[in-house]
């Protein structure tokens, strides 16, 4: 099916033209490889990456937290105001703490938390996930993690791989936005915005049915 600039502009009205153009060729060529090949599947996929990437604005995880935000979001790691103040507004130090010793990453001193922080349209995080995904799509993501931020092909293929590995086409076929969102987000964060993107996609693709 045809995915064009006007479609992405309609779904993501706040996206920059340059960002749409950055991703468009990869979206046009890569989705079908992962069987994202019907209007409903495409609508759900685009709706999710629109939300996850801030309408194509974000390519790398934003870890520029204030001390207060660190206490709220990562209280497990920053248990006092004094500790939080030591890390506030230092994304690299924050990443190396919160992502240490999990997802295949080494300890704080390894720097893996920062090196394998979230990147891509559906943010890939952690060395083991970079390795598994890279092996599946044939890209050296462990050796070249910044490729996910700089190469639109890598970003789109990684999002498609995530989608396929979680069997999300079957939920798209059922028009089940909540199940897709939970499998991507772990909960229902941003569900209302995801629904708006999905409804615009359905409108553009002339998919029949009530709004989400």
JSON list of C-alpha atoms in Angstrom, two decimals:
[
{"chain": "A", "resi": 1, "resn": "UNK", "atom": "CA", "xyz": [0.00, 0.00, 0.00]},
{"chain": "A", "resi": 2, "resn": "UNK", "atom": "CA", "xyz": [1.10, 3.57, -0.64]},
{"chain": "A", "resi": 3, "resn": "UNK", "atom": "CA", "xyz": [2.50, 5.54, 2.29]},
{"chain": "A", "resi": 4, "resn": "UNK", "atom": "CA", "xyz": [3.34, 9.08, 1.29]},
{"chain": "A", "resi": 5, "resn": "UNK", "atom": "CA", "xyz": [4.36, 12.41, 2.75]},
{"chain": "A", "resi": 6, "resn": "UNK", "atom": "CA", "xyz": [0.78, 13.70, 2.89]},
{"chain": "A", "resi": 7, "resn": "UNK", "atom": "CA", "xyz": [-0.32, 10.69, 4.93]},
{"chain": "A", "resi": 8, "resn": "UNK", "atom": "CA", "xyz": [2.38, 11.18, 7.56]},
{"chain": "A", "resi": 9, "resn": "UNK", "atom": "CA", "xyz": [1.72, 14.94, 7.64]},
{"chain": "A", "resi": 10, "resn": "UNK", "atom": "CA", "xyz": [-2.00, 14.27, 8.20]},
{"chain": "A", "resi": 11, "resn": "UNK", "atom": "CA", "xyz": [-1.33, 11.83, 11.06]},
{"chain": "A", "resi": 12, "resn": "UNK", "atom": "CA", "xyz": [1.41, 13.95, 12.68]},
{"chain": "A", "resi": 13, "resn": "UNK", "atom": "CA", "xyz": [0.48, 17.59, 12.09]},
{"chain": "A", "resi": 14, "resn": "UNK", "atom": "CA", "xyz": [3.24, 18.88, 14.39]},
{"chain": "A", "resi": 15, "resn": "UNK", "atom": "CA", "xyz": [6.06, 16.92, 12.77]},
{"chain": "A", "resi": 16, "resn": "UNK", "atom": "CA", "xyz": [8.71, 18.86, 10.91]},
{"chain": "A", "resi": 17, "resn": "UNK", "atom": "CA", "xyz": [8.77, 18.35, 7.15]},
{"chain": "A", "resi": 18, "resn": "UNK", "atom": "CA", "xyz": [12.47, 17.49, 7.36]},
{"chain": "A", "resi": 19, "resn": "UNK", "atom": "CA", "xyz": [11.79, 14.76, 9.92]},
{"chain": "A", "resi": 20, "resn": "UNK", "atom": "CA", "xyz": [9.01, 13.24, 7.81]},
{"chain": "A", "resi": 21, "resn": "UNK", "atom": "CA", "xyz": [11.32, 13.26, 4.79]},
{"chain": "A", "resi": 22, "resn": "UNK", "atom": "CA", "xyz": [14.08, 11.70, 6.90]},
{"chain": "A", "resi": 23, "resn": "UNK", "atom": "CA", "xyz": [12.01, 8.61, 7.72]},
{"chain": "A", "resi": 24, "resn": "UNK", "atom": "CA", "xyz": [9.65, 8.36, 4.75]},
{"chain": "A", "resi": 25, "resn": "UNK", "atom": "CA", "xyz": [11.78, 6.25, 2.35]},
{"chain": "A", "resi": 26, "resn": "UNK", "atom": "CA", "xyz": [12.52, 3.66, 5.05]},
{"chain": "A", "resi": 27, "resn": "UNK", "atom": "CA", "xyz": [8.87, 3.51, 6.10]},
{"chain": "A", "resi": 28, "resn": "UNK", "atom": "CA", "xyz": [7.83, 3.05, 2.48]},
{"chain": "A", "resi": 29, "resn": "UNK", "atom": "CA", "xyz": [10.24, 0.15, 1.92]},
{"chain": "A", "resi": 30, "resn": "UNK", "atom": "CA", "xyz": [10.63, -1.66, 5.26]},
{"chain": "A", "resi": 31, "resn": "UNK", "atom": "CA", "xyz": [7.15, -2.18, 6.70]},
{"chain": "A", "resi": 32, "resn": "UNK", "atom": "CA", "xyz": [6.06, -4.85, 4.22]},
{"chain": "A", "resi": 33, "resn": "UNK", "atom": "CA", "xyz": [9.11, -6.96, 5.12]},
{"chain": "A", "resi": 34, "resn": "UNK", "atom": "CA", "xyz": [7.58, -7.40, 8.57]},
{"chain": "A", "resi": 35, "resn": "UNK", "atom": "CA", "xyz": [4.03, -7.96, 7.23]},
{"chain": "A", "resi": 36, "resn": "UNK", "atom": "CA", "xyz": [2.88, -4.50, 8.25]},
{"chain": "A", "resi": 37, "resn": "UNK", "atom": "CA", "xyz": [1.01, -4.54, 4.99]},
{"chain": "A", "resi": 38, "resn": "UNK", "atom": "CA", "xyz": [-2.70, -3.77, 5.49]},
{"chain": "A", "resi": 39, "resn": "UNK", "atom": "CA", "xyz": [-4.33, -0.39, 6.12]},
{"chain": "A", "resi": 40, "resn": "UNK", "atom": "CA", "xyz": [-5.21, -1.32, 9.71]},
{"chain": "A", "resi": 41, "resn": "UNK", "atom": "CA", "xyz": [-1.73, -2.63, 10.50]},
{"chain": "A", "resi": 42, "resn": "UNK", "atom": "CA", "xyz": [-0.09, 0.44, 9.00]},
{"chain": "A", "resi": 43, "resn": "UNK", "atom": "CA", "xyz": [-2.48, 2.76, 10.84]},
{"chain": "A", "resi": 44, "resn": "UNK", "atom": "CA", "xyz": [-1.67, 1.19, 14.20]},
{"chain": "A", "resi": 45, "resn": "UNK", "atom": "CA", "xyz": [2.08, 1.06, 13.55]},
{"chain": "A", "resi": 46, "resn": "UNK", "atom": "CA", "xyz": [2.28, 4.72, 12.48]},
{"chain": "A", "resi": 47, "resn": "UNK", "atom": "CA", "xyz": [0.12, 5.78, 15.44]},
{"chain": "A", "resi": 48, "resn": "UNK", "atom": "CA", "xyz": [2.47, 4.09, 17.89]},
{"chain": "A", "resi": 49, "resn": "UNK", "atom": "CA", "xyz": [5.72, 5.38, 16.43]},
{"chain": "A", "resi": 50, "resn": "UNK", "atom": "CA", "xyz": [4.17, 8.86, 16.21]},
{"chain": "A", "resi": 51, "resn": "UNK", "atom": "CA", "xyz": [3.61, 8.86, 19.95]},
{"chain": "A", "resi": 52, "resn": "UNK", "atom": "CA", "xyz": [6.84, 7.09, 20.92]},
{"chain": "A", "resi": 53, "resn": "UNK", "atom": "CA", "xyz": [9.00, 9.48, 18.88]},
{"chain": "A", "resi": 54, "resn": "UNK", "atom": "CA", "xyz": [7.12, 12.69, 19.69]},
{"chain": "A", "resi": 55, "resn": "UNK", "atom": "CA", "xyz": [6.03, 12.99, 16.05]},
{"chain": "A", "resi": 56, "resn": "UNK", "atom": "CA", "xyz": [9.53, 12.10, 14.83]},
{"chain": "A", "resi": 57, "resn": "UNK", "atom": "CA", "xyz": [11.15, 14.68, 17.10]},
{"chain": "A", "resi": 58, "resn": "UNK", "atom": "CA", "xyz": [13.04, 12.34, 19.42]},
{"chain": "A", "resi": 59, "resn": "UNK", "atom": "CA", "xyz": [15.76, 10.05, 18.17]},
{"chain": "A", "resi": 60, "resn": "UNK", "atom": "CA", "xyz": [17.54, 9.43, 21.49]},
{"chain": "A", "resi": 61, "resn": "UNK", "atom": "CA", "xyz": [16.16, 9.01, 25.00]},
{"chain": "A", "resi": 62, "resn": "UNK", "atom": "CA", "xyz": [16.01, 12.28, 26.94]},
{"chain": "A", "resi": 63, "resn": "UNK", "atom": "CA", "xyz": [17.65, 11.73, 30.33]},
{"chain": "A", "resi": 64, "resn": "UNK", "atom": "CA", "xyz": [18.11, 15.38, 31.25]},
{"chain": "A", "resi": 65, "resn": "UNK", "atom": "CA", "xyz": [16.24, 15.08, 34.56]},
{"chain": "A", "resi": 66, "resn": "UNK", "atom": "CA", "xyz": [16.08, 17.58, 37.39]},
{"chain": "A", "resi": 67, "resn": "UNK", "atom": "CA", "xyz": [16.74, 16.36, 40.93]},
{"chain": "A", "resi": 68, "resn": "UNK", "atom": "CA", "xyz": [13.00, 16.41, 41.65]},
{"chain": "A", "resi": 69, "resn": "UNK", "atom": "CA", "xyz": [12.23, 14.37, 38.53]},
{"chain": "A", "resi": 70, "resn": "UNK", "atom": "CA", "xyz": [14.92, 11.84, 39.43]},
{"chain": "A", "resi": 71, "resn": "UNK", "atom": "CA", "xyz": [13.30, 11.32, 42.82]},
{"chain": "A", "resi": 72, "resn": "UNK", "atom": "CA", "xyz": [9.89, 10.87, 41.19]},
{"chain": "A", "resi": 73, "resn": "UNK", "atom": "CA", "xyz": [10.85, 8.68, 38.24]},
{"chain": "A", "resi": 74, "resn": "UNK", "atom": "CA", "xyz": [13.91, 6.82, 39.52]},
{"chain": "A", "resi": 75, "resn": "UNK", "atom": "CA", "xyz": [13.44, 6.97, 43.27]},
{"chain": "A", "resi": 76, "resn": "UNK", "atom": "CA", "xyz": [14.83, 3.45, 43.59]},
{"chain": "A", "resi": 77, "resn": "UNK", "atom": "CA", "xyz": [18.24, 4.74, 42.48]},
{"chain": "A", "resi": 78, "resn": "UNK", "atom": "CA", "xyz": [18.14, 8.25, 43.93]},
{"chain": "A", "resi": 79, "resn": "UNK", "atom": "CA", "xyz": [16.80, 7.75, 47.42]},
{"chain": "A", "resi": 80, "resn": "UNK", "atom": "CA", "xyz": [17.70, 11.15, 48.89]},
{"chain": "A", "resi": 81, "resn": "UNK", "atom": "CA", "xyz": [17.61, 14.72, 47.64]},
{"chain": "A", "resi": 82, "resn": "UNK", "atom": "CA", "xyz": [21.37, 14.99, 48.12]},
{"chain": "A", "resi": 83, "resn": "UNK", "atom": "CA", "xyz": [22.06, 11.99, 45.88]},
{"chain": "A", "resi": 84, "resn": "UNK", "atom": "CA", "xyz": [19.64, 13.26, 43.25]},
{"chain": "A", "resi": 85, "resn": "UNK", "atom": "CA", "xyz": [21.32, 16.67, 43.23]},
{"chain": "A", "resi": 86, "resn": "UNK", "atom": "CA", "xyz": [24.66, 15.02, 42.42]},
{"chain": "A", "resi": 87, "resn": "UNK", "atom": "CA", "xyz": [23.21, 13.54, 39.23]},
{"chain": "A", "resi": 88, "resn": "UNK", "atom": "CA", "xyz": [20.68, 16.17, 38.16]},
{"chain": "A", "resi": 89, "resn": "UNK", "atom": "CA", "xyz": [21.00, 17.43, 34.58]},
{"chain": "A", "resi": 90, "resn": "UNK", "atom": "CA", "xyz": [23.81, 14.97, 33.83]},
{"chain": "A", "resi": 91, "resn": "UNK", "atom": "CA", "xyz": [22.22, 12.50, 31.37]},
{"chain": "A", "resi": 92, "resn": "UNK", "atom": "CA", "xyz": [25.31, 10.31, 31.00]},
{"chain": "A", "resi": 93, "resn": "UNK", "atom": "CA", "xyz": [25.73, 9.78, 34.73]},
{"chain": "A", "resi": 94, "resn": "UNK", "atom": "CA", "xyz": [21.99, 9.14, 35.12]},
{"chain": "A", "resi": 95, "resn": "UNK", "atom": "CA", "xyz": [21.95, 6.53, 32.35]},
{"chain": "A", "resi": 96, "resn": "UNK", "atom": "CA", "xyz": [24.94, 4.71, 33.78]},
{"chain": "A", "resi": 97, "resn": "UNK", "atom": "CA", "xyz": [23.18, 4.41, 37.14]},
{"chain": "A", "resi": 98, "resn": "UNK", "atom": "CA", "xyz": [19.64, 3.48, 36.13]},
{"chain": "A", "resi": 99, "resn": "UNK", "atom": "CA", "xyz": [20.63, 1.01, 33.39]},
{"chain": "A", "resi": 100, "resn": "UNK", "atom": "CA", "xyz": [23.61, -0.64, 35.14]},
{"chain": "A", "resi": 101, "resn": "UNK", "atom": "CA", "xyz": [23.70, -4.42, 35.65]},
{"chain": "A", "resi": 102, "resn": "UNK", "atom": "CA", "xyz": [20.57, -5.19, 33.65]},
{"chain": "A", "resi": 103, "resn": "UNK", "atom": "CA", "xyz": [19.48, -5.78, 30.06]},
{"chain": "A", "resi": 104, "resn": "UNK", "atom": "CA", "xyz": [22.96, -7.16, 29.36]},
{"chain": "A", "resi": 105, "resn": "UNK", "atom": "CA", "xyz": [24.70, -4.00, 30.53]},
{"chain": "A", "resi": 106, "resn": "UNK", "atom": "CA", "xyz": [27.78, -3.99, 32.72]},
{"chain": "A", "resi": 107, "resn": "UNK", "atom": "CA", "xyz": [28.17, -2.08, 35.97]},
{"chain": "A", "resi": 108, "resn": "UNK", "atom": "CA", "xyz": [28.11, 1.70, 36.39]},
{"chain": "A", "resi": 109, "resn": "UNK", "atom": "CA", "xyz": [31.76, 2.03, 35.45]},
{"chain": "A", "resi": 110, "resn": "UNK", "atom": "CA", "xyz": [31.30, 0.16, 32.16]},
{"chain": "A", "resi": 111, "resn": "UNK", "atom": "CA", "xyz": [29.42, 3.06, 30.59]},
{"chain": "A", "resi": 112, "resn": "UNK", "atom": "CA", "xyz": [26.98, 0.62, 29.00]},
{"chain": "A", "resi": 113, "resn": "UNK", "atom": "CA", "xyz": [23.97, 2.44, 30.43]},
{"chain": "A", "resi": 114, "resn": "UNK", "atom": "CA", "xyz": [24.81, 5.53, 28.40]},
{"chain": "A", "resi": 115, "resn": "UNK", "atom": "CA", "xyz": [26.13, 3.66, 25.38]},
{"chain": "A", "resi": 116, "resn": "UNK", "atom": "CA", "xyz": [22.97, 1.56, 25.06]},
{"chain": "A", "resi": 117, "resn": "UNK", "atom": "CA", "xyz": [20.38, 4.11, 26.19]},
{"chain": "A", "resi": 118, "resn": "UNK", "atom": "CA", "xyz": [17.09, 4.32, 24.34]},
{"chain": "A", "resi": 119, "resn": "UNK", "atom": "CA", "xyz": [17.29, 5.09, 20.63]},
{"chain": "A", "resi": 120, "resn": "UNK", "atom": "CA", "xyz": [15.01, 4.74, 17.63]},
{"chain": "A", "resi": 121, "resn": "UNK", "atom": "CA", "xyz": [11.32, 5.20, 16.87]},
{"chain": "A", "resi": 122, "resn": "UNK", "atom": "CA", "xyz": [10.35, 2.63, 19.51]},
{"chain": "A", "resi": 123, "resn": "UNK", "atom": "CA", "xyz": [13.31, 3.15, 21.76]},
{"chain": "A", "resi": 124, "resn": "UNK", "atom": "CA", "xyz": [15.63, 0.17, 21.99]},
{"chain": "A", "resi": 125, "resn": "UNK", "atom": "CA", "xyz": [17.40, 0.04, 25.36]},
{"chain": "A", "resi": 126, "resn": "UNK", "atom": "CA", "xyz": [20.11, -2.19, 26.81]},
{"chain": "A", "resi": 127, "resn": "UNK", "atom": "CA", "xyz": [23.08, -4.02, 25.29]},
{"chain": "A", "resi": 128, "resn": "UNK", "atom": "CA", "xyz": [21.33, -7.40, 25.05]},
{"chain": "A", "resi": 129, "resn": "UNK", "atom": "CA", "xyz": [18.39, -5.86, 23.21]},
{"chain": "A", "resi": 130, "resn": "UNK", "atom": "CA", "xyz": [20.79, -4.09, 20.83]},
{"chain": "A", "resi": 131, "resn": "UNK", "atom": "CA", "xyz": [22.51, -7.44, 20.19]},
{"chain": "A", "resi": 132, "resn": "UNK", "atom": "CA", "xyz": [19.33, -9.45, 19.69]},
{"chain": "A", "resi": 133, "resn": "UNK", "atom": "CA", "xyz": [17.73, -6.88, 17.42]},
{"chain": "A", "resi": 134, "resn": "UNK", "atom": "CA", "xyz": [20.94, -6.25, 15.49]},
{"chain": "A", "resi": 135, "resn": "UNK", "atom": "CA", "xyz": [21.36, -9.96, 14.81]},
{"chain": "A", "resi": 136, "resn": "UNK", "atom": "CA", "xyz": [17.75, -10.22, 13.64]},
{"chain": "A", "resi": 137, "resn": "UNK", "atom": "CA", "xyz": [17.91, -7.31, 11.19]},
{"chain": "A", "resi": 138, "resn": "UNK", "atom": "CA", "xyz": [21.54, -7.73, 10.13]},
{"chain": "A", "resi": 139, "resn": "UNK", "atom": "CA", "xyz": [22.97, -4.51, 11.55]},
{"chain": "A", "resi": 140, "resn": "UNK", "atom": "CA", "xyz": [25.93, -4.07, 13.96]},
{"chain": "A", "resi": 141, "resn": "UNK", "atom": "CA", "xyz": [23.94, -2.24, 16.62]},
{"chain": "A", "resi": 142, "resn": "UNK", "atom": "CA", "xyz": [26.18, -3.27, 19.51]},
{"chain": "A", "resi": 143, "resn": "UNK", "atom": "CA", "xyz": [29.27, -1.98, 17.72]},
{"chain": "A", "resi": 144, "resn": "UNK", "atom": "CA", "xyz": [27.51, 1.08, 16.26]},
{"chain": "A", "resi": 145, "resn": "UNK", "atom": "CA", "xyz": [24.67, 2.04, 18.61]},
{"chain": "A", "resi": 146, "resn": "UNK", "atom": "CA", "xyz": [24.51, 5.62, 17.32]},
{"chain": "A", "resi": 147, "resn": "UNK", "atom": "CA", "xyz": [23.32, 4.19, 14.01]},
{"chain": "A", "resi": 148, "resn": "UNK", "atom": "CA", "xyz": [19.87, 3.93, 15.57]},
{"chain": "A", "resi": 149, "resn": "UNK", "atom": "CA", "xyz": [19.77, 7.67, 16.05]},
{"chain": "A", "resi": 150, "resn": "UNK", "atom": "CA", "xyz": [21.40, 8.68, 12.77]},
{"chain": "A", "resi": 151, "resn": "UNK", "atom": "CA", "xyz": [20.26, 6.07, 10.22]},
{"chain": "A", "resi": 152, "resn": "UNK", "atom": "CA", "xyz": [16.52, 6.17, 9.41]},
{"chain": "A", "resi": 153, "resn": "UNK", "atom": "CA", "xyz": [16.71, 2.66, 7.95]},
{"chain": "A", "resi": 154, "resn": "UNK", "atom": "CA", "xyz": [18.03, 1.31, 11.25]},
{"chain": "A", "resi": 155, "resn": "UNK", "atom": "CA", "xyz": [15.43, 3.22, 13.28]},
{"chain": "A", "resi": 156, "resn": "UNK", "atom": "CA", "xyz": [12.52, 1.98, 11.16]},
{"chain": "A", "resi": 157, "resn": "UNK", "atom": "CA", "xyz": [13.77, -1.60, 10.95]},
{"chain": "A", "resi": 158, "resn": "UNK", "atom": "CA", "xyz": [14.27, -1.71, 14.71]},
{"chain": "A", "resi": 159, "resn": "UNK", "atom": "CA", "xyz": [10.71, -0.49, 15.29]},
{"chain": "A", "resi": 160, "resn": "UNK", "atom": "CA", "xyz": [9.43, -3.06, 12.80]},
{"chain": "A", "resi": 161, "resn": "UNK", "atom": "CA", "xyz": [11.43, -5.80, 14.49]},
{"chain": "A", "resi": 162, "resn": "UNK", "atom": "CA", "xyz": [10.02, -4.85, 17.89]},
{"chain": "A", "resi": 163, "resn": "UNK", "atom": "CA", "xyz": [6.50, -4.84, 16.42]},
{"chain": "A", "resi": 164, "resn": "UNK", "atom": "CA", "xyz": [6.98, -8.25, 14.82]},
{"chain": "A", "resi": 165, "resn": "UNK", "atom": "CA", "xyz": [8.67, -9.83, 17.85]},
{"chain": "A", "resi": 166, "resn": "UNK", "atom": "CA", "xyz": [5.71, -8.83, 20.05]},
{"chain": "A", "resi": 167, "resn": "UNK", "atom": "CA", "xyz": [3.20, -10.22, 17.50]},
{"chain": "A", "resi": 168, "resn": "UNK", "atom": "CA", "xyz": [1.48, -6.85, 17.30]},
{"chain": "A", "resi": 169, "resn": "UNK", "atom": "CA", "xyz": [0.00, -7.41, 13.85]},
{"chain": "A", "resi": 170, "resn": "UNK", "atom": "CA", "xyz": [-2.55, -9.75, 15.37]},
{"chain": "A", "resi": 171, "resn": "UNK", "atom": "CA", "xyz": [-3.75, -7.02, 17.73]},
{"chain": "A", "resi": 172, "resn": "UNK", "atom": "CA", "xyz": [-3.78, -4.48, 14.90]},
{"chain": "A", "resi": 173, "resn": "UNK", "atom": "CA", "xyz": [-5.99, -6.87, 12.91]},
{"chain": "A", "resi": 174, "resn": "UNK", "atom": "CA", "xyz": [-8.38, -6.80, 15.89]},
{"chain": "A", "resi": 175, "resn": "UNK", "atom": "CA", "xyz": [-8.12, -3.00, 16.07]},
{"chain": "A", "resi": 176, "resn": "UNK", "atom": "CA", "xyz": [-6.99, -3.43, 19.68]},
{"chain": "A", "resi": 177, "resn": "UNK", "atom": "CA", "xyz": [-5.16, -0.22, 20.56]},
{"chain": "A", "resi": 178, "resn": "UNK", "atom": "CA", "xyz": [-4.97, -0.92, 24.29]},
{"chain": "A", "resi": 179, "resn": "UNK", "atom": "CA", "xyz": [-3.25, -4.30, 23.91]},
{"chain": "A", "resi": 180, "resn": "UNK", "atom": "CA", "xyz": [-0.71, -2.87, 21.47]},
{"chain": "A", "resi": 181, "resn": "UNK", "atom": "CA", "xyz": [-0.01, 0.07, 23.77]},
{"chain": "A", "resi": 182, "resn": "UNK", "atom": "CA", "xyz": [0.48, -2.17, 26.80]},
{"chain": "A", "resi": 183, "resn": "UNK", "atom": "CA", "xyz": [2.94, -4.39, 24.94]},
{"chain": "A", "resi": 184, "resn": "UNK", "atom": "CA", "xyz": [4.96, -1.36, 23.86]},
{"chain": "A", "resi": 185, "resn": "UNK", "atom": "CA", "xyz": [4.69, 0.80, 26.95]},
{"chain": "A", "resi": 186, "resn": "UNK", "atom": "CA", "xyz": [4.11, -1.72, 29.73]},
{"chain": "A", "resi": 187, "resn": "UNK", "atom": "CA", "xyz": [0.95, 0.20, 30.59]},
{"chain": "A", "resi": 188, "resn": "UNK", "atom": "CA", "xyz": [-1.35, 2.73, 28.96]},
{"chain": "A", "resi": 189, "resn": "UNK", "atom": "CA", "xyz": [0.74, 5.90, 29.10]},
{"chain": "A", "resi": 190, "resn": "UNK", "atom": "CA", "xyz": [-0.24, 8.29, 26.32]},
{"chain": "A", "resi": 191, "resn": "UNK", "atom": "CA", "xyz": [-3.25, 6.22, 25.27]},
{"chain": "A", "resi": 192, "resn": "UNK", "atom": "CA", "xyz": [-5.35, 9.28, 24.45]},
{"chain": "A", "resi": 193, "resn": "UNK", "atom": "CA", "xyz": [-2.71, 10.73, 22.15]},
{"chain": "A", "resi": 194, "resn": "UNK", "atom": "CA", "xyz": [-2.09, 7.35, 20.51]},
{"chain": "A", "resi": 195, "resn": "UNK", "atom": "CA", "xyz": [-5.82, 7.14, 19.83]},
{"chain": "A", "resi": 196, "resn": "UNK", "atom": "CA", "xyz": [-5.78, 10.56, 18.14]},
{"chain": "A", "resi": 197, "resn": "UNK", "atom": "CA", "xyz": [-2.94, 9.50, 15.86]},
{"chain": "A", "resi": 198, "resn": "UNK", "atom": "CA", "xyz": [-4.76, 6.25, 15.08]},
{"chain": "A", "resi": 199, "resn": "UNK", "atom": "CA", "xyz": [-8.01, 8.03, 14.25]},
{"chain": "A", "resi": 200, "resn": "UNK", "atom": "CA", "xyz": [-6.20, 10.39, 11.87]},
{"chain": "A", "resi": 201, "resn": "UNK", "atom": "CA", "xyz": [-4.54, 7.41, 10.19]},
{"chain": "A", "resi": 202, "resn": "UNK", "atom": "CA", "xyz": [-7.87, 5.65, 9.80]},
{"chain": "A", "resi": 203, "resn": "UNK", "atom": "CA", "xyz": [-9.41, 8.80, 8.39]},
{"chain": "A", "resi": 204, "resn": "UNK", "atom": "CA", "xyz": [-6.65, 9.17, 5.82]},
{"chain": "A", "resi": 205, "resn": "UNK", "atom": "CA", "xyz": [-6.74, 5.49, 4.87]},
{"chain": "A", "resi": 206, "resn": "UNK", "atom": "CA", "xyz": [-10.54, 5.49, 4.83]},
{"chain": "A", "resi": 207, "resn": "UNK", "atom": "CA", "xyz": [-10.76, 2.63, 7.29]},
{"chain": "A", "resi": 208, "resn": "UNK", "atom": "CA", "xyz": [-14.36, 2.12, 8.33]},
{"chain": "A", "resi": 209, "resn": "UNK", "atom": "CA", "xyz": [-15.36, 1.98, 11.98]},
{"chain": "A", "resi": 210, "resn": "UNK", "atom": "CA", "xyz": [-15.90, 4.15, 14.99]},
{"chain": "A", "resi": 211, "resn": "UNK", "atom": "CA", "xyz": [-13.17, 6.30, 16.42]},
{"chain": "A", "resi": 212, "resn": "UNK", "atom": "CA", "xyz": [-11.10, 4.78, 19.22]}
]
